[in-house]
Tab-separated table of C-alpha atoms and ligand atoms in Angstrom:
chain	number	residue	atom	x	y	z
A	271	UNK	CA	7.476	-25.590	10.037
A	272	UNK	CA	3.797	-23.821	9.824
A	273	UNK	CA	4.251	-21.754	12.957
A	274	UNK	CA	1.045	-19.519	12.638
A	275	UNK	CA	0.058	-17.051	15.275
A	276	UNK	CA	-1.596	-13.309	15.705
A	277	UNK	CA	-0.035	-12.615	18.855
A	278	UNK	CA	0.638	-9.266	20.475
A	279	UNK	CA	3.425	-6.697	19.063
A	280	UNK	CA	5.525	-8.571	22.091
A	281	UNK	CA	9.573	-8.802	21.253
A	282	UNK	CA	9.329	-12.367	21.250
A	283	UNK	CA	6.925	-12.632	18.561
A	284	UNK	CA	9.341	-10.148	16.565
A	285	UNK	CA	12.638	-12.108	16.882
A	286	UNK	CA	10.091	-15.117	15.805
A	287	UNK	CA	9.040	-13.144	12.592
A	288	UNK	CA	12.747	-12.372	11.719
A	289	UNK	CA	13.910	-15.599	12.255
A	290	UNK	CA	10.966	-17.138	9.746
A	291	UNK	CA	11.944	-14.334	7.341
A	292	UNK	CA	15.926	-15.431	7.340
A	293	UNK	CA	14.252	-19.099	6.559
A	294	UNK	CA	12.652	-18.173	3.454
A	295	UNK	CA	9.391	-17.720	4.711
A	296	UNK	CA	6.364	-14.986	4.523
A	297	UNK	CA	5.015	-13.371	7.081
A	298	UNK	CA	2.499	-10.304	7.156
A	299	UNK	CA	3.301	-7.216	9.351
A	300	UNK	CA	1.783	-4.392	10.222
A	301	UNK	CA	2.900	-0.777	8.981
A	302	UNK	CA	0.982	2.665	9.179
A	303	UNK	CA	-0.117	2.409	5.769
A	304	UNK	CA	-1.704	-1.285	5.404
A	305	UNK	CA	-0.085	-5.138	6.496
A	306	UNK	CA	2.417	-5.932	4.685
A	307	UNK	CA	2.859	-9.582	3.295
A	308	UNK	CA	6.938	-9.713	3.956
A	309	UNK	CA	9.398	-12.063	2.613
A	310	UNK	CA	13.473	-11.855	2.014
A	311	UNK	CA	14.116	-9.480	-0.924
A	312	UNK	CA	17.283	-11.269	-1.585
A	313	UNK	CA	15.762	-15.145	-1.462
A	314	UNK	CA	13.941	-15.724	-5.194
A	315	UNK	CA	12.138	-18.524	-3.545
A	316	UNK	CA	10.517	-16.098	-0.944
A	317	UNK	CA	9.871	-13.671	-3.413
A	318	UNK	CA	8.084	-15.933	-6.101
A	319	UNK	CA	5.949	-17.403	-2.807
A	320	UNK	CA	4.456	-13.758	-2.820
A	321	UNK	CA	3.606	-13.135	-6.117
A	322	UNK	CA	2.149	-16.902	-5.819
A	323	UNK	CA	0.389	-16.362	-2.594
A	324	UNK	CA	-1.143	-12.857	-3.716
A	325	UNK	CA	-1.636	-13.855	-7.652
A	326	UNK	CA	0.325	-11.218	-8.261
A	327	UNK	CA	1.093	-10.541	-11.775
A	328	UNK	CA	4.952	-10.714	-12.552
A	329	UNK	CA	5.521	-7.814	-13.877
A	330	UNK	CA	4.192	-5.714	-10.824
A	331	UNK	CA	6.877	-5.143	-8.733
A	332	UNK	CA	7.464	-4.842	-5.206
A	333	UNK	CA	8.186	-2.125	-2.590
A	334	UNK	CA	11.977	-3.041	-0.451
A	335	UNK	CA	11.372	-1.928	3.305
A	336	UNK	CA	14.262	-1.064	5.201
A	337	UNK	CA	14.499	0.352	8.911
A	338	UNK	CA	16.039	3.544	7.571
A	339	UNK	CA	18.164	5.665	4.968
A	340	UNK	CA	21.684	4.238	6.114
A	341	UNK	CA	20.564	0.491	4.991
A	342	UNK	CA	18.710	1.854	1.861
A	343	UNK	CA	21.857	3.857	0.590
A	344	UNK	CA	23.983	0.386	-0.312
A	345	UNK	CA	20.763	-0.674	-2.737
A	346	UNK	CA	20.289	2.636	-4.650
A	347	UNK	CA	21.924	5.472	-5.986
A	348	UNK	CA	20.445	8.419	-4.083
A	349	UNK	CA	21.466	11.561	-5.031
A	350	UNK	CA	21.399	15.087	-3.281
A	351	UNK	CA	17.756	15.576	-3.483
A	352	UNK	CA	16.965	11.995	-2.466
A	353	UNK	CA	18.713	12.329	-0.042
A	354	UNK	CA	17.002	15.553	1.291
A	355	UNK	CA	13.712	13.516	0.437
A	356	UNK	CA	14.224	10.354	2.804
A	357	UNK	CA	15.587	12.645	5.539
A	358	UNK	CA	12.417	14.992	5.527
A	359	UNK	CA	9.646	12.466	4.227
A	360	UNK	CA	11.645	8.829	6.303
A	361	UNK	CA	10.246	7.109	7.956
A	362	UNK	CA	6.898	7.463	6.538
A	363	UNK	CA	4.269	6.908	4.179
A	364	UNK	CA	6.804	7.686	1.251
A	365	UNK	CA	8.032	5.026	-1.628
A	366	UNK	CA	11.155	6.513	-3.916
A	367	UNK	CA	12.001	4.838	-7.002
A	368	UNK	CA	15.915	5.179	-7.661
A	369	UNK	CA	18.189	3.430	-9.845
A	370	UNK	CA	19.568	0.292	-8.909
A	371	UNK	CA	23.365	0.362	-7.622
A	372	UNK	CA	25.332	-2.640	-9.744
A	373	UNK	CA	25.749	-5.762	-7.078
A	374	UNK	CA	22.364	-5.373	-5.318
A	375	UNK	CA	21.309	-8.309	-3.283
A	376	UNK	CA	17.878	-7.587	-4.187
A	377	UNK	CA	16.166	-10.230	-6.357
A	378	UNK	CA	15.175	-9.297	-9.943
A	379	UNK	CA	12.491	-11.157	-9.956
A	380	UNK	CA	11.187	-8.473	-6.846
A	381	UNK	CA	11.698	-5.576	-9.056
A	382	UNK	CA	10.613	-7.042	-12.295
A	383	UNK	CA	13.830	-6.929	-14.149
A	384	UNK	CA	13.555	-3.002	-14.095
A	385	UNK	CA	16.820	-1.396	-13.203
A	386	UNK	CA	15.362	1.168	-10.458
A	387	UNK	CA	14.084	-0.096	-6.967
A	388	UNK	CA	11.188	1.116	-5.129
A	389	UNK	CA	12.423	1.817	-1.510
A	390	UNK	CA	10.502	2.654	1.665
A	391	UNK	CA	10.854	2.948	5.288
A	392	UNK	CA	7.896	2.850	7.277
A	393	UNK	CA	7.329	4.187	10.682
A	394	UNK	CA	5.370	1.438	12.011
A	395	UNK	CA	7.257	0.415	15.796
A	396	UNK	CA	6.234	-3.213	14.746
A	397	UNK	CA	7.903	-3.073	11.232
A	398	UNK	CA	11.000	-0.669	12.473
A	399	UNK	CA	11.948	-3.322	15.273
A	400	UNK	CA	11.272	-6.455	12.495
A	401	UNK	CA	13.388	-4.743	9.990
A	402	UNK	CA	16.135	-4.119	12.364
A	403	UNK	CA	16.104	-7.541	13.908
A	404	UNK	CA	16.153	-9.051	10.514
A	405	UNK	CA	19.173	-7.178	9.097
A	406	UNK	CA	18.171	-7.825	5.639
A	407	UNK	CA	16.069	-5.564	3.051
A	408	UNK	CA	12.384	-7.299	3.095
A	409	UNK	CA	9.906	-7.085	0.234
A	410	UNK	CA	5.931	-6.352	1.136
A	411	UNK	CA	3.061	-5.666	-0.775
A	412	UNK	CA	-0.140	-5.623	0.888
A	413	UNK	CA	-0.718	-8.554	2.704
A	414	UNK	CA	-4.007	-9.457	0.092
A	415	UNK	CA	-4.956	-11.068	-3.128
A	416	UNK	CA	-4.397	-8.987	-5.881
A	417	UNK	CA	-6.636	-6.769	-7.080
A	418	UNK	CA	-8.980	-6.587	-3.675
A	419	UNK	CA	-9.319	-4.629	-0.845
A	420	UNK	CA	-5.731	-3.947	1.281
A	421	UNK	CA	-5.639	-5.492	4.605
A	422	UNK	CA	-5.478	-2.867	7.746
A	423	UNK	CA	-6.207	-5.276	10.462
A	424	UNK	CA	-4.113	-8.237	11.427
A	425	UNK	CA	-7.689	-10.160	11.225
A	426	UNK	CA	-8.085	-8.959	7.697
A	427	UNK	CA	-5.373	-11.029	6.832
A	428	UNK	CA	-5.959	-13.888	8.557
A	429	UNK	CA	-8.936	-14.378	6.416
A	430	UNK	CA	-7.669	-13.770	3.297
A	431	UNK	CA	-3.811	-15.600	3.464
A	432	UNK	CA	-4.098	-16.876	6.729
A	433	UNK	CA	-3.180	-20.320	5.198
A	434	UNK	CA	-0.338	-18.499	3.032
A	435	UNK	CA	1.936	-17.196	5.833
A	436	UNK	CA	4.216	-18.492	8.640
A	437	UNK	CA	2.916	-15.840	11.168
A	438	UNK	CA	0.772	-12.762	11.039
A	439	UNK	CA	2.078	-9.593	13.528
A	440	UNK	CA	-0.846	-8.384	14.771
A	441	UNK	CA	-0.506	-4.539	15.332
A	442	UNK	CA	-3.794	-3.000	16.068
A	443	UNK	CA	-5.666	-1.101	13.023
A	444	UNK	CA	-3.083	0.689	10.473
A	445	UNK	CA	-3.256	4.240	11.208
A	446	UNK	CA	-2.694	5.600	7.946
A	447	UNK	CA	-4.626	3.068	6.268
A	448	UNK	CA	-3.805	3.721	2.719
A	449	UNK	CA	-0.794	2.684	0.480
A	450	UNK	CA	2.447	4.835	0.429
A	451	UNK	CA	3.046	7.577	-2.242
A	452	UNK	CA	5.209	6.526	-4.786
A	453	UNK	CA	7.697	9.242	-6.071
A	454	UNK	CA	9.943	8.131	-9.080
A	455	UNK	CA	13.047	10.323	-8.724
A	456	UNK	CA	15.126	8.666	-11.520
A	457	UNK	CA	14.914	11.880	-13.980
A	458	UNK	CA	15.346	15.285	-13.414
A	459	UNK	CA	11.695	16.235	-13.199
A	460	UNK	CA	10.002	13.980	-10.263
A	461	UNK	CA	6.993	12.136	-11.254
A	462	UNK	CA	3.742	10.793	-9.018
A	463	UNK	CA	3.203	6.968	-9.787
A	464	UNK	CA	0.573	6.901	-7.064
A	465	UNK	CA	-0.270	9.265	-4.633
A	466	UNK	CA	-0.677	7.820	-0.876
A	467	UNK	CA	-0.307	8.575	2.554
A	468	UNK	CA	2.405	11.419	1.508
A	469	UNK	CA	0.043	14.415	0.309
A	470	UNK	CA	1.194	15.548	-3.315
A	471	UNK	CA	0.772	19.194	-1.466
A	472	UNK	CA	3.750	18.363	1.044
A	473	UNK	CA	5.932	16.867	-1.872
A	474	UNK	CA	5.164	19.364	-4.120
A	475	UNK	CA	6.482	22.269	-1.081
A	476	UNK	CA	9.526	20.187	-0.586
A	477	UNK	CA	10.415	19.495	-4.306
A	478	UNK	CA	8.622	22.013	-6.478
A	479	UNK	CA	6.701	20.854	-9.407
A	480	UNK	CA	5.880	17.783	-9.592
A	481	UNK	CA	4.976	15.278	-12.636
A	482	UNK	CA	1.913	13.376	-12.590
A	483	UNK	CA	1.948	9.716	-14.217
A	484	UNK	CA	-0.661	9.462	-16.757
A	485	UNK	CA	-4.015	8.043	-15.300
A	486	UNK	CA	-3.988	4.642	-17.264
A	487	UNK	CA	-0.248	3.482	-17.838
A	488	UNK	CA	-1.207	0.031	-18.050
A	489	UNK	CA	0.934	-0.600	-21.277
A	490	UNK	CA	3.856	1.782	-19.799
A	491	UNK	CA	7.040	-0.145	-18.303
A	492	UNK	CA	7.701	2.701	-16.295
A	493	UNK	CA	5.147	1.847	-13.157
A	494	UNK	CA	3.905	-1.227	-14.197
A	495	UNK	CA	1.491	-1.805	-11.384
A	496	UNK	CA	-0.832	0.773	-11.661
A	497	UNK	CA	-3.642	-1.266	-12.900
A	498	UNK	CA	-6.814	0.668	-13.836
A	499	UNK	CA	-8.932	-2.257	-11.644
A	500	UNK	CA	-7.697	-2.645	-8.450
A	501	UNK	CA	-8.334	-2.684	-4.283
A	502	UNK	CA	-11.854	-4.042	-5.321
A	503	UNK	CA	-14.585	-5.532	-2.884
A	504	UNK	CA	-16.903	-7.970	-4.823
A	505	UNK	CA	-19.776	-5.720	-5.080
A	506	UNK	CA	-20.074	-3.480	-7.591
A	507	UNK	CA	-18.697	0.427	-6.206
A	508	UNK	CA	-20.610	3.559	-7.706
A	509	UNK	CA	-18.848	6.659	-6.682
A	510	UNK	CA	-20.271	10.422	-6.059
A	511	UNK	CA	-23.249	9.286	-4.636
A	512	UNK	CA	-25.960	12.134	-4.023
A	513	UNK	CA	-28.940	9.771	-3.798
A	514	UNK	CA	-29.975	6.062	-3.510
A	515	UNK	CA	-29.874	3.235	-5.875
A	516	UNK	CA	-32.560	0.228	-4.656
A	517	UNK	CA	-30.625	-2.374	-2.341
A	518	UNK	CA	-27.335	0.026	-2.374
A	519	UNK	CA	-24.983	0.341	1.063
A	520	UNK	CA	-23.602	3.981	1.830
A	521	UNK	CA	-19.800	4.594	2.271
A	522	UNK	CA	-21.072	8.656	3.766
A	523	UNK	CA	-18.462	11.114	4.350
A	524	UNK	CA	-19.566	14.647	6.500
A	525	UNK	CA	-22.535	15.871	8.746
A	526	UNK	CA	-25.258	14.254	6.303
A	527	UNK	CA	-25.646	11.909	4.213
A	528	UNK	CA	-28.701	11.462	1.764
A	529	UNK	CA	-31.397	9.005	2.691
A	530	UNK	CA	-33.036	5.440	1.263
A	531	UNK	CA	-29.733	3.588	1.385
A	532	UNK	CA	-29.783	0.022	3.243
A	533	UNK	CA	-27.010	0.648	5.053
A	534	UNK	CA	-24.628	3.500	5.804
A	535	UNK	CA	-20.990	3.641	7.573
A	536	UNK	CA	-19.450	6.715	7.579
A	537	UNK	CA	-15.953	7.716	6.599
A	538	UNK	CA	-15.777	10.478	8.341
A	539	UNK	CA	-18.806	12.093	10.388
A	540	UNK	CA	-16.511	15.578	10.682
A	541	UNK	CA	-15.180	15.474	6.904
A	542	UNK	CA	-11.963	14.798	8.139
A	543	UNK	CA	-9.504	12.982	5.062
A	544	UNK	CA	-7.315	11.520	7.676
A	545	UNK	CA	-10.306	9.707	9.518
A	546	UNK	CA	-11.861	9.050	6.239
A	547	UNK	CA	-8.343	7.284	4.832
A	548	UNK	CA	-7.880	5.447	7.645
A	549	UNK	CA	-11.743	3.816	8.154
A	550	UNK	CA	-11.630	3.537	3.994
A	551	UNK	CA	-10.401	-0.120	3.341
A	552	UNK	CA	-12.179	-1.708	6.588
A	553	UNK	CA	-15.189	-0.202	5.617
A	554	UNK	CA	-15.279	-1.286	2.099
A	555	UNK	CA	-14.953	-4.774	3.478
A	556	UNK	CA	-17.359	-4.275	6.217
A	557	UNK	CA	-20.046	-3.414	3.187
A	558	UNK	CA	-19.059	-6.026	0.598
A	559	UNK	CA	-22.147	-8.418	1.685
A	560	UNK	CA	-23.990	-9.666	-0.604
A	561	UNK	CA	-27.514	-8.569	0.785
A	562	UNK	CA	-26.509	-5.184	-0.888
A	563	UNK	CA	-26.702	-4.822	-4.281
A	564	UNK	CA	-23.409	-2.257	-4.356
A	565	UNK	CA	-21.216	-0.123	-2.369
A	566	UNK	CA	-22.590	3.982	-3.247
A	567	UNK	CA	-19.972	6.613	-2.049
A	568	UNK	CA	-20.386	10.093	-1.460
A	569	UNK	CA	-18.280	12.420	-3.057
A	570	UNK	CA	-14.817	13.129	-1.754
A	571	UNK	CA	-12.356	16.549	-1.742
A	572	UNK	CA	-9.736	15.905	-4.461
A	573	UNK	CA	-7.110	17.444	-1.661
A	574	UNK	CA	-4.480	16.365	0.708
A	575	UNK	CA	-5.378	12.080	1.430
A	576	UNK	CA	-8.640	12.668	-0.673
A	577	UNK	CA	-6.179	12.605	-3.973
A	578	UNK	CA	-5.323	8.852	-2.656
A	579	UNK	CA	-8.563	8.398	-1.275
A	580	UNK	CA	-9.925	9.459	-5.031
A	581	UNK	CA	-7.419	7.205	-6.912
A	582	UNK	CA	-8.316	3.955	-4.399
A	583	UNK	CA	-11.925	4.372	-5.335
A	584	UNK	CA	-11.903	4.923	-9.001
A	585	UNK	CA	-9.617	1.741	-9.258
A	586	UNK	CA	-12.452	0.103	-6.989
A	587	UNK	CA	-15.478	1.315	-9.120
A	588	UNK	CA	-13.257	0.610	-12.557
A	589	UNK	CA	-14.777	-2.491	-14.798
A	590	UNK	CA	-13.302	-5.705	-13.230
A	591	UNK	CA	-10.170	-7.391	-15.077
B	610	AMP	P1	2.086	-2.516	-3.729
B	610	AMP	O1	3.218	-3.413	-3.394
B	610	AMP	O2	0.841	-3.232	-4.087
B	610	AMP	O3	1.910	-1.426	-2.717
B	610	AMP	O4	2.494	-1.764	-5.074
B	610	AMP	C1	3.760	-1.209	-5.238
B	610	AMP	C2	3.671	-0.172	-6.288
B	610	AMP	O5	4.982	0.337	-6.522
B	610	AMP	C3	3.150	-0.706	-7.615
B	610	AMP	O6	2.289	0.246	-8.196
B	610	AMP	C4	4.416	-0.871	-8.427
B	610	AMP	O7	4.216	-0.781	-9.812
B	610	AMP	C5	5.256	0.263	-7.919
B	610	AMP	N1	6.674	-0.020	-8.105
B	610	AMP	C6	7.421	-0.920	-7.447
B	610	AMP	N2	8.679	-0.941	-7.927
B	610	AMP	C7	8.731	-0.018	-8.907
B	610	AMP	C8	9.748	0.430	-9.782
B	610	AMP	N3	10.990	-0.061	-9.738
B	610	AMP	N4	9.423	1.396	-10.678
B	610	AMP	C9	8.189	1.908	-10.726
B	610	AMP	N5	7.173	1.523	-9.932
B	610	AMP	C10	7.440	0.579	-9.029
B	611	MG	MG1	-1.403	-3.721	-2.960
């Protein structure tokens, strides 16, 4: 059955999803961070159809959502300070890695043979009531191809996997609109694989210090998915912008933005990182025409979101794989 759909967040549509997720099936959700492109985390069928539909590489693996900490505590071994971690930072914007508990339904292929787990528990009311109704931990990455832009719309998805997926939840626009930190808390000393929707700040003044991954681990086993060229439009993306190429669109962010460009959307009019996260991925696509010559973007705080904000842009302007 190729039940596709972008109906309304309705209950109906939800007991649908779940139902085509117990069958083996994909289909994208949304969350507060970006769609997610779901499938059963225990079915290796479902899971291979993602990395297939997304052109995933292999050895990236994949986030488990669950509804909360009580159905994430059978798949990893939390201890004291995860613990604390979930309950303060769950549900939310937050990804722990944790080893794997022996007997894990979860399919290997999902976590790339490592023997840790990324976990998460979003907030979205959409993906809460999905997970719930589906009993069962779900794998999502962003609901795109690899390596481009992350969806935040249900329409963005449509257009990119529409063909690829049993049913799309439409949810509105993703209010976070950037990926979820990523916290590895298998060693003493906690270490940032990718900063997110989680500022390092409010980690950092729950855990104390706090390691940061090394820029390019591209060779490293230990977050395998952090490739340096990533979440990129087609255009070419030149960042900390201060004046105007010939042909160039304008990604602005605060009260002015310098002139000559062909085109400008602004992140944020008031400077605000939160606005300026959550317009960043729509706008990027909204600009990726190719009467423009590239995508120019103004400079950006390196604080709070604007460390994730940073990180999303520098993979977008890095040379293309
Ligand atoms: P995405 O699904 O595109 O949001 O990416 C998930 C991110 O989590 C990637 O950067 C993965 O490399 C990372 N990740 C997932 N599982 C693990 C794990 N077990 N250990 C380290 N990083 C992980
Ligand atoms: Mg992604």
């Amino acid at each position: 059955m190729r039940e596709r759909s972008t109906t309304a967040d309705t209950a109906e549509a939800i007991a649908c999803a779940a139902n085509l997720l117990r069958l083996g099936e994909l289909v994208a959700f949304p969350t507060e961070t970006v769609y997610g492109l779901g499938g059963d985390a225990a079915n290796d069928a479902a899971v291979a159809a993602i990395f297939e539909a997304k052109g995933r590489p292999r050895f990236n693996p994949l986030i488990v959502h669950l509804p909360g900490l009580p159905e994430a505590e059978p798949l990893s071994v939390f201890d004291q300070r995860a613990r604390e971690v979930a309950a303060r930072f769950w549900p939310g914007p937050l990804t722990l890695v944790l080893p794997r508990r022996p007997g894990c339904p979860v399919s290997l292929l999902a976590s790339a043979g490592l023997d840790t787990l990324a976990l998460r528990v979003p907030a979205h009311p959409i993906a809460q009531v999905l997970l719930r109704a589906i009993g069962r931990p779900v794998v999502a990455p962003s609901a795109n191809r690899s390596g481009r832009v992350s969806p935040t719309t249900a329409a963005h998805v449509t257009a990119e996997l529409g063909d690829r997926v049993a049913m799309v939840l439409d949810g509105g626009a993703c209010e976070v609109g950037l990926e979820s930190t990523v916290l590895d808390l298998t060693d003493t000393r906690p270490v940032l694989l990718r900063p997110g929707g989680v500022p390092f700040e409010a980690l950092e003044a729950a855990l104390g210090e706090i390691e940061l991954a090394p820029p390019n681990d591209d060779a490293t086993p230990h977050s395998p998915g952090r490739l340096p060229s990533h979440y990129a439009p087609g255009l070419p993306v030149r960042l900390d912008a201060t004046s105007a190429r010939p042909g160039e669109a304008l990604l602005a962010f605060g009260t002015t933005a310098p002139e000559g460009f062909a085109e400008i959307l602004w992140l944020s009019r008031a400077g605000e990182l939160r606005e300026a996260s959550a317009n960043l991925f729509a706008m990027l696509r909204q600009l990726d025409r190719p009467e423009f010559a590239g995508i120019a973007v103004m400079p950006i705080p390196e604080t709070g979101l604007g460390r994730a904000i940073n990180d999303r842009l520098r993979r977008a302007a890095a040379p293309r794989r």
